[in-house]
PDB file of C-alpha atoms and ligand atoms in Angstrom:
ATOM      1  CA  MET A   1     -91.868 107.155 -96.990  1.00  0.00           C
ATOM      2  CA  PRO A   2     -92.509 104.083 -94.790  1.00  0.00           C
ATOM      3  CA  TYR A   3     -94.622 104.832 -91.715  1.00  0.00           C
ATOM      4  CA  CYS A   4     -94.838 102.764 -88.509  1.00  0.00           C
ATOM      5  CA  CYS A   5     -98.342 102.846 -87.011  1.00  0.00           C
ATOM      6  CA  VAL A   6     -97.018 101.477 -83.693  1.00  0.00           C
ATOM      7  CA  CYS A   7     -94.464 104.198 -82.875  1.00  0.00           C
ATOM      8  CA  ASP A   8     -96.238 106.764 -85.088  1.00  0.00           C
ATOM      9  CA  GLN A   9     -93.097 107.723 -86.985  1.00  0.00           C
ATOM     10  CA  THR A  10     -91.830 107.704 -90.530  1.00  0.00           C
ATOM     11  CA  VAL A  11     -88.889 105.357 -90.928  1.00  0.00           C
ATOM     12  CA  SER A  12     -86.083 105.051 -93.466  1.00  0.00           C
ATOM     13  CA  ALA A  13     -86.679 101.386 -94.390  1.00  0.00           C
ATOM     14  CA  TRP A  14     -88.024  98.170 -92.864  1.00  0.00           C
ATOM     15  CA  LEU A  15     -85.458  95.667 -91.594  1.00  0.00           C
ATOM     16  CA  PRO A  16     -85.726  92.147 -93.073  1.00  0.00           C
ATOM     17  CA  TYR A  17     -86.169  88.984 -91.023  1.00  0.00           C
ATOM     18  CA  PRO A  18     -82.614  87.773 -90.306  1.00  0.00           C
ATOM     19  CA  HIS A  19     -83.355  84.035 -90.661  1.00  0.00           C
ATOM     20  CA  ALA A  20     -85.477  84.118 -93.821  1.00  0.00           C
ATOM     21  CA  GLN A  21     -83.158  81.684 -95.612  1.00  0.00           C
ATOM     22  CA  SER A  22     -84.014  78.919 -93.124  1.00  0.00           C
ATOM     23  CA  ARG A  23     -87.648  78.778 -94.296  1.00  0.00           C
ATOM     24  CA  SER A  24     -88.920  75.248 -94.851  1.00  0.00           C
ATOM     25  CA  PRO A  25     -88.968  74.336 -98.573  1.00  0.00           C
ATOM     26  CA  LEU A  26     -92.502  72.978 -98.100  1.00  0.00           C
ATOM     27  CA  MET A  27     -93.681  76.386 -96.858  1.00  0.00           C
ATOM     28  CA  GLN A  28     -92.223  77.889-100.029  1.00  0.00           C
ATOM     29  CA  VAL A  29     -93.966  75.311-102.244  1.00  0.00           C
ATOM     30  CA  LEU A  30     -97.284  75.807-100.449  1.00  0.00           C
ATOM     31  CA  ASP A  31     -96.780  79.586-100.404  1.00  0.00           C
ATOM     32  CA  THR A  32     -97.956  79.834 -96.805  1.00  0.00           C
ATOM     33  CA  VAL A  33     -99.237  83.101 -95.406  1.00  0.00           C
ATOM     34  CA  GLY A  34     -97.724  84.586 -92.264  1.00  0.00           C
ATOM     35  CA  SER A  35     -95.109  87.219 -91.557  1.00  0.00           C
ATOM     36  CA  ASP A  36     -93.503  88.958 -94.514  1.00  0.00           C
ATOM     37  CA  PRO A  37     -89.725  88.551 -94.048  1.00  0.00           C
ATOM     38  CA  ASP A  38     -88.969  91.582 -96.257  1.00  0.00           C
ATOM     39  CA  VAL A  39     -90.632  94.092 -93.930  1.00  0.00           C
ATOM     40  CA  PHE A  40     -90.051  92.383 -90.602  1.00  0.00           C
ATOM     41  CA  MET A  41     -88.909  95.005 -88.115  1.00  0.00           C
ATOM     42  CA  CYS A  42     -89.326  98.726 -87.499  1.00  0.00           C
ATOM     43  CA  PRO A  43     -85.868 100.337 -87.189  1.00  0.00           C
ATOM     44  CA  VAL A  44     -87.197 102.855 -84.635  1.00  0.00           C
ATOM     45  CA  CYS A  45     -89.318 100.887 -82.137  1.00  0.00           C
ATOM     46  CA  GLY A  46     -88.443  97.303 -83.066  1.00  0.00           C
ATOM     47  CA  CYS A  47     -92.053  96.198 -83.602  1.00  0.00           C
ATOM     48  CA  HIS A  48     -92.723  93.421 -86.090  1.00  0.00           C
ATOM     49  CA  ASP A  49     -94.894  93.346 -89.208  1.00  0.00           C
ATOM     50  CA  ARG A  50     -97.438  91.226 -87.324  1.00  0.00           C
ATOM     51  CA  ASP A  51     -97.805  93.915 -84.642  1.00  0.00           C
ATOM     52  CA  ARG A  52     -98.320  96.660 -87.224  1.00  0.00           C
ATOM     53  CA  HIS A  53    -100.792  94.688 -89.301  1.00  0.00           C
ATOM     54  CA  LEU A  54    -102.885  93.724 -86.303  1.00  0.00           C
ATOM     55  CA  TRP A  55    -103.060  97.284 -85.019  1.00  0.00           C
ATOM     56  CA  LEU A  56    -104.084  98.524 -88.474  1.00  0.00           C
ATOM     57  CA  TYR A  57    -106.768  95.826 -88.597  1.00  0.00           C
ATOM     58  CA  MET A  58    -108.012  96.656 -85.097  1.00  0.00           C
ATOM     59  CA  ARG A  59    -108.307 100.326 -86.009  1.00  0.00           C
ATOM     60  CA  ALA A  60    -109.972  99.770 -89.395  1.00  0.00           C
ATOM     61  CA  SER A  61    -112.466  97.170 -88.116  1.00  0.00           C
ATOM     62  CA  GLY A  62    -113.703  99.252 -85.201  1.00  0.00           C
ATOM     63  CA  VAL A  63    -112.352  96.794 -82.621  1.00  0.00           C
ATOM     64  CA  LYS A  64    -109.918  99.375 -81.246  1.00  0.00           C
ATOM     65  CA  SER A  65    -112.727 101.819 -80.498  1.00  0.00           C
ATOM     66  CA  GLN A  66    -114.380  99.121 -78.338  1.00  0.00           C
ATOM     67  CA  LEU A  67    -111.393  98.548 -76.045  1.00  0.00           C
ATOM     68  CA  LYS A  68    -112.080 101.278 -73.489  1.00  0.00           C
ATOM     69  CA  GLY A  69    -113.894  99.719 -70.548  1.00  0.00           C
ATOM     70  CA  ALA A  70    -113.697  96.245 -72.056  1.00  0.00           C
ATOM     71  CA  SER A  71    -112.567  92.975 -70.452  1.00  0.00           C
ATOM     72  CA  ILE A  72    -109.696  91.637 -72.512  1.00  0.00           C
ATOM     73  CA  LEU A  73    -107.615  88.473 -72.466  1.00  0.00           C
ATOM     74  CA  HIS A  74    -104.410  88.840 -74.452  1.00  0.00           C
ATOM     75  CA  MET A  75    -102.522  85.567 -74.769  1.00  0.00           C
ATOM     76  CA  ALA A  76     -98.725  85.679 -75.114  1.00  0.00           C
ATOM     77  CA  PRO A  77     -99.061  89.439 -75.522  1.00  0.00           C
ATOM     78  CA  GLU A  78     -96.835  91.212 -77.981  1.00  0.00           C
ATOM     79  CA  PRO A  79     -95.048  93.914 -75.886  1.00  0.00           C
ATOM     80  CA  HIS A  80     -95.627  96.679 -78.440  1.00  0.00           C
ATOM     81  CA  LEU A  81     -99.344  95.917 -78.660  1.00  0.00           C
ATOM     82  CA  GLU A  82     -99.639  95.695 -74.877  1.00  0.00           C
ATOM     83  CA  VAL A  83     -98.650  99.350 -74.575  1.00  0.00           C
ATOM     84  CA  LEU A  84    -101.166 100.425 -77.220  1.00  0.00           C
ATOM     85  CA  ILE A  85    -104.003  98.376 -75.697  1.00  0.00           C
ATOM     86  CA  GLU A  86    -103.239  99.509 -72.147  1.00  0.00           C
ATOM     87  CA  ALA A  87    -103.483 103.115 -73.355  1.00  0.00           C
ATOM     88  CA  THR A  88    -107.097 102.551 -74.439  1.00  0.00           C
ATOM     89  CA  GLN A  89    -108.059 102.023 -70.757  1.00  0.00           C
ATOM     90  CA  PRO A  90    -109.707  98.612 -70.727  1.00  0.00           C
ATOM     91  CA  ALA A  91    -111.569  97.792 -67.506  1.00  0.00           C
ATOM     92  CA  ARG A  92    -109.786  94.459 -67.218  1.00  0.00           C
ATOM     93  CA  TYR A  93    -106.675  93.523 -69.165  1.00  0.00           C
ATOM     94  CA  ILE A  94    -105.453  90.002 -68.493  1.00  0.00           C
ATOM     95  CA  ARG A  95    -102.111  89.122 -70.014  1.00  0.00           C
ATOM     96  CA  GLY A  96    -101.908  85.346 -70.180  1.00  0.00           C
ATOM     97  CA  ASP A  97     -99.340  82.769 -71.152  1.00  0.00           C
ATOM     98  CA  LEU A  98     -99.080  79.013 -70.778  1.00  0.00           C
ATOM     99  CA  HIS A  99     -95.469  79.497 -69.663  1.00  0.00           C
ATOM    100  CA  PRO A 100     -95.222  83.047 -68.282  1.00  0.00           C
ATOM    101  CA  GLN A 101     -91.745  84.534 -68.704  1.00  0.00           C
ATOM    102  CA  ARG A 102     -92.493  88.057 -67.503  1.00  0.00           C
ATOM    103  CA  PRO A 103     -93.690  88.971 -63.973  1.00  0.00           C
ATOM    104  CA  HIS A 104     -96.984  90.602 -64.997  1.00  0.00           C
ATOM    105  CA  LEU A 105     -98.143  87.628 -67.051  1.00  0.00           C
ATOM    106  CA  GLN A 106    -100.708  85.253 -65.574  1.00  0.00           C
ATOM    107  CA  ARG A 107    -100.536  81.525 -66.243  1.00  0.00           C
ATOM    108  CA  VAL A 108    -103.416  80.760 -68.588  1.00  0.00           C
ATOM    109  CA  ASP A 109    -104.045  77.498 -70.419  1.00  0.00           C
ATOM    110  CA  LEU A 110    -106.128  78.165 -73.504  1.00  0.00           C
ATOM    111  CA  GLU A 111    -107.533  74.634 -73.290  1.00  0.00           C
ATOM    112  CA  ASP A 112    -108.745  75.221 -69.721  1.00  0.00           C
ATOM    113  CA  LEU A 113    -109.485  78.923 -69.317  1.00  0.00           C
ATOM    114  CA  PRO A 114    -109.745  80.048 -65.668  1.00  0.00           C
ATOM    115  CA  PHE A 115    -112.577  82.496 -66.368  1.00  0.00           C
ATOM    116  CA  GLU A 116    -116.330  82.458 -65.922  1.00  0.00           C
ATOM    117  CA  ASP A 117    -118.772  81.914 -68.764  1.00  0.00           C
ATOM    118  CA  ASN A 118    -119.690  85.048 -70.748  1.00  0.00           C
ATOM    119  CA  SER A 119    -117.103  87.176 -68.938  1.00  0.00           C
ATOM    120  CA  LEU A 120    -114.785  88.590 -71.639  1.00  0.00           C
ATOM    121  CA  ASP A 121    -115.333  91.068 -74.485  1.00  0.00           C
ATOM    122  CA  LEU A 122    -112.200  90.346 -76.470  1.00  0.00           C
ATOM    123  CA  ILE A 123    -109.630  87.577 -76.677  1.00  0.00           C
ATOM    124  CA  ILE A 124    -106.449  88.115 -78.657  1.00  0.00           C
ATOM    125  CA  CYS A 125    -104.480  84.948 -79.322  1.00  0.00           C
ATOM    126  CA  ASN A 126    -102.131  85.517 -82.199  1.00  0.00           C
ATOM    127  CA  HIS A 127     -99.921  82.775 -83.549  1.00  0.00           C
ATOM    128  CA  ILE A 128    -100.990  80.389 -80.817  1.00  0.00           C
ATOM    129  CA  LEU A 129    -103.414  77.883 -82.350  1.00  0.00           C
ATOM    130  CA  GLU A 130    -100.608  76.315 -84.407  1.00  0.00           C
ATOM    131  CA  HIS A 131     -98.932  75.425 -81.069  1.00  0.00           C
ATOM    132  CA  VAL A 132    -102.064  74.147 -79.287  1.00  0.00           C
ATOM    133  CA  HIS A 133    -102.541  70.384 -79.148  1.00  0.00           C
ATOM    134  CA  HIS A 134    -106.343  70.462 -79.128  1.00  0.00           C
ATOM    135  CA  PRO A 135    -107.516  73.582 -80.974  1.00  0.00           C
ATOM    136  CA  GLU A 136    -111.135  72.390 -80.862  1.00  0.00           C
ATOM    137  CA  VAL A 137    -110.926  72.418 -77.045  1.00  0.00           C
ATOM    138  CA  ALA A 138    -109.258  75.840 -76.990  1.00  0.00           C
ATOM    139  CA  LEU A 139    -111.863  77.356 -79.319  1.00  0.00           C
ATOM    140  CA  SER A 140    -114.687  75.802 -77.329  1.00  0.00           C
ATOM    141  CA  GLU A 141    -113.219  77.419 -74.201  1.00  0.00           C
ATOM    142  CA  ILE A 142    -112.924  80.739 -76.015  1.00  0.00           C
ATOM    143  CA  HIS A 143    -116.574  80.505 -77.039  1.00  0.00           C
ATOM    144  CA  ARG A 144    -117.586  79.714 -73.452  1.00  0.00           C
ATOM    145  CA  VAL A 145    -115.869  82.677 -71.812  1.00  0.00           C
ATOM    146  CA  LEU A 146    -116.753  85.284 -74.461  1.00  0.00           C
ATOM    147  CA  ARG A 147    -119.802  87.406 -73.857  1.00  0.00           C
ATOM    148  CA  PRO A 148    -122.451  87.282 -76.596  1.00  0.00           C
ATOM    149  CA  GLY A 149    -121.045  89.557 -79.293  1.00  0.00           C
ATOM    150  CA  GLY A 150    -117.537  89.143 -77.850  1.00  0.00           C
ATOM    151  CA  ILE A 151    -114.689  88.873 -80.327  1.00  0.00           C
ATOM    152  CA  VAL A 152    -111.668  86.636 -80.765  1.00  0.00           C
ATOM    153  CA  ILE A 153    -108.751  87.700 -82.935  1.00  0.00           C
ATOM    154  CA  ALA A 154    -106.531  84.761 -83.818  1.00  0.00           C
ATOM    155  CA  GLN A 155    -103.943  85.500 -86.481  1.00  0.00           C
ATOM    156  CA  THR A 156    -102.374  82.198 -87.535  1.00  0.00           C
ATOM    157  CA  PRO A 157     -99.997  81.122 -90.292  1.00  0.00           C
ATOM    158  CA  TYR A 158    -101.765  78.943 -92.840  1.00  0.00           C
ATOM    159  CA  ALA A 159    -101.602  77.549 -96.349  1.00  0.00           C
ATOM    160  CA  PRO A 160    -104.646  78.794 -98.301  1.00  0.00           C
ATOM    161  CA  GLY A 161    -103.895  76.349-101.138  1.00  0.00           C
ATOM    162  CA  LEU A 162    -104.111  73.376 -98.772  1.00  0.00           C
ATOM    163  CA  LYS A 163    -107.656  71.993 -98.746  1.00  0.00           C
ATOM    164  CA  HIS A 164    -107.258  70.307 -95.355  1.00  0.00           C
ATOM    165  CA  THR A 165    -105.079  71.104 -92.360  1.00  0.00           C
ATOM    166  CA  LEU A 166    -101.907  69.046 -92.252  1.00  0.00           C
ATOM    167  CA  GLU A 167    -101.349  67.263 -88.943  1.00  0.00           C
ATOM    168  CA  MET A 168     -99.635  63.996 -88.074  1.00  0.00           C
ATOM    169  CA  LYS A 169    -101.189  61.567 -85.618  1.00  0.00           C
ATOM    170  CA  THR A 170     -98.331  62.127 -83.216  1.00  0.00           C
ATOM    171  CA  VAL A 171     -96.177  65.187 -82.605  1.00  0.00           C
ATOM    172  CA  PRO A 172     -93.119  64.804 -84.862  1.00  0.00           C
ATOM    173  CA  ASP A 173     -89.515  65.589 -83.950  1.00  0.00           C
ATOM    174  CA  SER A 174     -88.498  69.218 -84.294  1.00  0.00           C
ATOM    175  CA  GLN A 175     -86.775  68.783 -87.660  1.00  0.00           C
ATOM    176  CA  THR A 176     -89.853  67.172 -89.186  1.00  0.00           C
ATOM    177  CA  ALA A 177     -92.108  69.791 -87.597  1.00  0.00           C
ATOM    178  CA  HIS A 178     -90.009  72.535 -89.156  1.00  0.00           C
ATOM    179  CA  LEU A 179     -90.281  70.858 -92.558  1.00  0.00           C
ATOM    180  CA  LEU A 180     -94.005  70.048 -92.410  1.00  0.00           C
ATOM    181  CA  TYR A 181     -95.373  72.881 -90.307  1.00  0.00           C
ATOM    182  CA  GLY A 182     -92.762  75.611 -90.807  1.00  0.00           C
ATOM    183  CA  GLN A 183     -91.459  75.792 -87.242  1.00  0.00           C
ATOM    184  CA  ALA A 184     -90.002  73.283 -84.784  1.00  0.00           C
ATOM    185  CA  ASP A 185     -92.663  73.934 -82.132  1.00  0.00           C
ATOM    186  CA  HIS A 186     -95.721  73.991 -84.384  1.00  0.00           C
ATOM    187  CA  VAL A 187     -97.998  70.973 -84.174  1.00  0.00           C
ATOM    188  CA  ARG A 188     -99.917  71.473 -87.444  1.00  0.00           C
ATOM    189  CA  LEU A 189    -100.121  73.541 -90.596  1.00  0.00           C
ATOM    190  CA  PHE A 190    -103.602  74.955 -91.019  1.00  0.00           C
ATOM    191  CA  GLY A 191    -105.130  74.853 -94.478  1.00  0.00           C
ATOM    192  CA  ASP A 192    -108.060  76.639 -96.045  1.00  0.00           C
ATOM    193  CA  ASP A 193    -110.338  74.764 -93.625  1.00  0.00           C
ATOM    194  CA  ILE A 194    -109.067  76.854 -90.698  1.00  0.00           C
ATOM    195  CA  ARG A 195    -112.348  78.754 -90.495  1.00  0.00           C
ATOM    196  CA  ASP A 196    -114.154  75.424 -89.925  1.00  0.00           C
ATOM    197  CA  TYR A 197    -112.394  75.053 -86.571  1.00  0.00           C
ATOM    198  CA  PHE A 198    -113.935  78.331 -85.383  1.00  0.00           C
ATOM    199  CA  HIS A 199    -117.375  77.557 -86.755  1.00  0.00           C
ATOM    200  CA  ALA A 200    -117.354  74.075 -85.174  1.00  0.00           C
ATOM    201  CA  ALA A 201    -116.850  75.771 -81.799  1.00  0.00           C
ATOM    202  CA  GLY A 202    -119.953  77.916 -82.392  1.00  0.00           C
ATOM    203  CA  LEU A 203    -118.104  81.085 -83.374  1.00  0.00           C
ATOM    204  CA  GLN A 204    -119.179  83.246 -86.295  1.00  0.00           C
ATOM    205  CA  GLY A 205    -116.956  85.186 -88.659  1.00  0.00           C
ATOM    206  CA  ASP A 206    -114.355  84.557 -91.301  1.00  0.00           C
ATOM    207  CA  LEU A 207    -110.964  85.549 -92.604  1.00  0.00           C
ATOM    208  CA  LEU A 208    -111.314  89.116 -93.879  1.00  0.00           C
ATOM    209  CA  ASP A 209    -109.086  90.130 -96.764  1.00  0.00           C
ATOM    210  CA  HIS A 210    -106.562  92.899 -96.333  1.00  0.00           C
ATOM    211  CA  GLN A 211    -108.019  94.723 -99.320  1.00  0.00           C
ATOM    212  CA  ALA A 212    -111.511  94.707 -97.816  1.00  0.00           C
ATOM    213  CA  LEU A 213    -110.427  96.394 -94.582  1.00  0.00           C
ATOM    214  CA  LEU A 214    -107.232  98.193 -95.540  1.00  0.00           C
ATOM    215  CA  PRO A 215    -107.489  99.347 -99.155  1.00  0.00           C
ATOM    216  CA  GLY A 216    -104.480 101.465-100.073  1.00  0.00           C
ATOM    217  CA  VAL A 217    -102.404 100.159 -97.145  1.00  0.00           C
ATOM    218  CA  THR A 218     -99.347  98.805 -98.917  1.00  0.00           C
ATOM    219  CA  LYS A 219     -96.529  96.548 -97.818  1.00  0.00           C
ATOM    220  CA  ALA A 220     -93.925  99.132 -98.802  1.00  0.00           C
ATOM    221  CA  GLU A 221     -95.453 102.019 -96.884  1.00  0.00           C
ATOM    222  CA  PHE A 222     -96.960 100.302 -93.826  1.00  0.00           C
ATOM    223  CA  GLY A 223     -94.688  97.263 -93.572  1.00  0.00           C
ATOM    224  CA  CYS A 224     -97.274  94.490 -93.462  1.00  0.00           C
ATOM    225  CA  ASN A 225     -98.134  91.401 -95.466  1.00  0.00           C
ATOM    226  CA  GLU A 226    -101.046  92.238 -97.759  1.00  0.00           C
ATOM    227  CA  ARG A 227    -101.737  88.498 -98.162  1.00  0.00           C
ATOM    228  CA  GLU A 228    -102.412  88.052 -94.439  1.00  0.00           C
ATOM    229  CA  PRO A 229    -106.151  88.241 -93.674  1.00  0.00           C
ATOM    230  CA  PHE A 230    -107.742  89.422 -90.422  1.00  0.00           C
ATOM    231  CA  PHE A 231    -108.807  86.370 -88.412  1.00  0.00           C
ATOM    232  CA  VAL A 232    -111.818  87.747 -86.579  1.00  0.00           C
ATOM    233  CA  PHE A 233    -114.642  85.670 -85.122  1.00  0.00           C
ATOM    234  CA  TRP A 234    -117.307  86.346 -82.547  1.00  0.00           C
ATOM    235  CA  LYS A 235    -119.856  84.711 -80.313  1.00  0.00           C
ATOM    236  CA  ALA A 236    -123.405  85.025 -81.578  1.00  0.00           C
ATOM    237  CA  GLN A 237    -125.461  87.816 -80.149  1.00  0.00           C
ATOM    238  CA  GLN A 238    -128.437  86.265 -78.377  1.00  0.00           C
ATOM    239  CA  ALA A 239    -129.913  89.528 -77.240  1.00  0.00           C
ATOM    240  CA  VAL A 240    -128.568  93.050 -77.340  1.00  0.00           C
ATOM    241  CA  ALA A 241    -126.461  93.092 -74.189  1.00  0.00           C
ATOM    242  CA  THR A 242    -125.624  96.452 -72.713  1.00  0.00           C
ATOM    243  CA  ASP A 243    -123.614  96.447 -69.528  1.00  0.00           C
ATOM    244  CA  GLU A 244    -123.526  99.028 -66.756  1.00  0.00           C
ATOM    245  CA  THR A 245    -121.119 101.177 -68.772  1.00  0.00           C
ATOM    246  CA  GLY A 246    -123.694 101.387 -71.547  1.00  0.00           C
ATOM    247  CA  MET A 247    -121.371  99.482 -73.855  1.00  0.00           C
ATOM    248  CA  SER A 248    -123.118  97.439 -76.490  1.00  0.00           C
ATOM    249  CA  HIS A 249    -121.180  94.247 -77.113  1.00  0.00           C
ATOM    250  CA  ASP A 250    -122.380  93.671 -80.623  1.00  0.00           C
ATOM    251  CA  THR A 251    -121.131  96.935 -82.074  1.00  0.00           C
ATOM    252  CA  ALA A 252    -117.604  95.866 -82.983  1.00  0.00           C
ATOM    253  CA  ALA A 253    -118.816  92.494 -84.214  1.00  0.00           C
ATOM    254  CA  SER A 254    -121.403  94.063 -86.491  1.00  0.00           C
ATOM    255  CA  GLN A 255    -118.838  96.572 -87.706  1.00  0.00           C
ATOM    256  CA  VAL A 256    -116.392  93.918 -88.792  1.00  0.00           C
ATOM    257  CA  GLU A 257    -119.252  91.893 -90.215  1.00  0.00           C
ATOM    258  CA  THR A 258    -120.217  94.715 -92.524  1.00  0.00           C
ATOM    259  CA  ALA A 259    -116.663  95.971 -93.208  1.00  0.00           C
TER     260      ALA A 259
HETATM  261 ZN1   ZN B   1     -92.055 101.637 -85.068  1.00  0.00          ZN
END
C-alpha cells in the first residue's frame, strides 16, 4: 500500500503529473533525472514526489535530527516541507525567494546573500540552481554564509549521461530553453559535472545514491524517483565548533559522509 511520509498516511495511488506529455524530446533522449511523473502527487495532502523524497533523505541522512535549534535558510520553500521543518523548532528559519509571492517570504538573492559569514547551519535550495544565472557566484555565497560543517541541500534536475553541463552563451528564448534545458525558465541543463560546481566553491560532498541512503524505499510504495540522488554538500570543518546550545555542527555532515 503506498505511504506518504509527508502526511503520514497510506494512500490509494499516486496521481501522475498532468503535463508529462509535454516533456522535451531532448530530455527523453538524455534520460534526465528529476521528478518522476508517474508518482507526482499525493491524493491526500497534495505534496509532490520531490517533497517526499527530500524528507526521506533528510531523515535517513541524519540532517532532520540536526534541525532543532539550527539556523536555516530555505529558498523558495516547498509549503509541505515548511510545515515539517517548522515543527522541528529551528532557532532561525528564514524563508527566502528572489521574487516573494507569499507574505512570510523574505526577498533573498542567492547570488548576493544578505547574511553574515559563517552564520547558517543549513541551506535548502531545491530546483533553483538551474534558474540561477551565475551558479558559481551563488555557491560561493552559500559557502561564505555556512558555518564550518554547515550543509547545503540542492536537488537539481540533471543529465548524468552528459559529460559537461549544457549552457548557451546567451539565455535562449523560452521555446529553445524548453527544448534544450527541459523548462522555459531554466538557463542550463546540468551534466555529470554538476558536483564540480560545488567543489569549485570550496564545498565538500557528492551526489549520494538513493540505494545508499534509502535501501528498500521503492517508487511504488513511497512515491519517489529512485534515480534521483541526494545532493548534499557541506563546508569543511576547520575545528569542532560547538555553539552555546551544545550543538556540534559537524555531526550531520559526518553522518551523511559515512552513510
Ligand atoms: Zn500526503
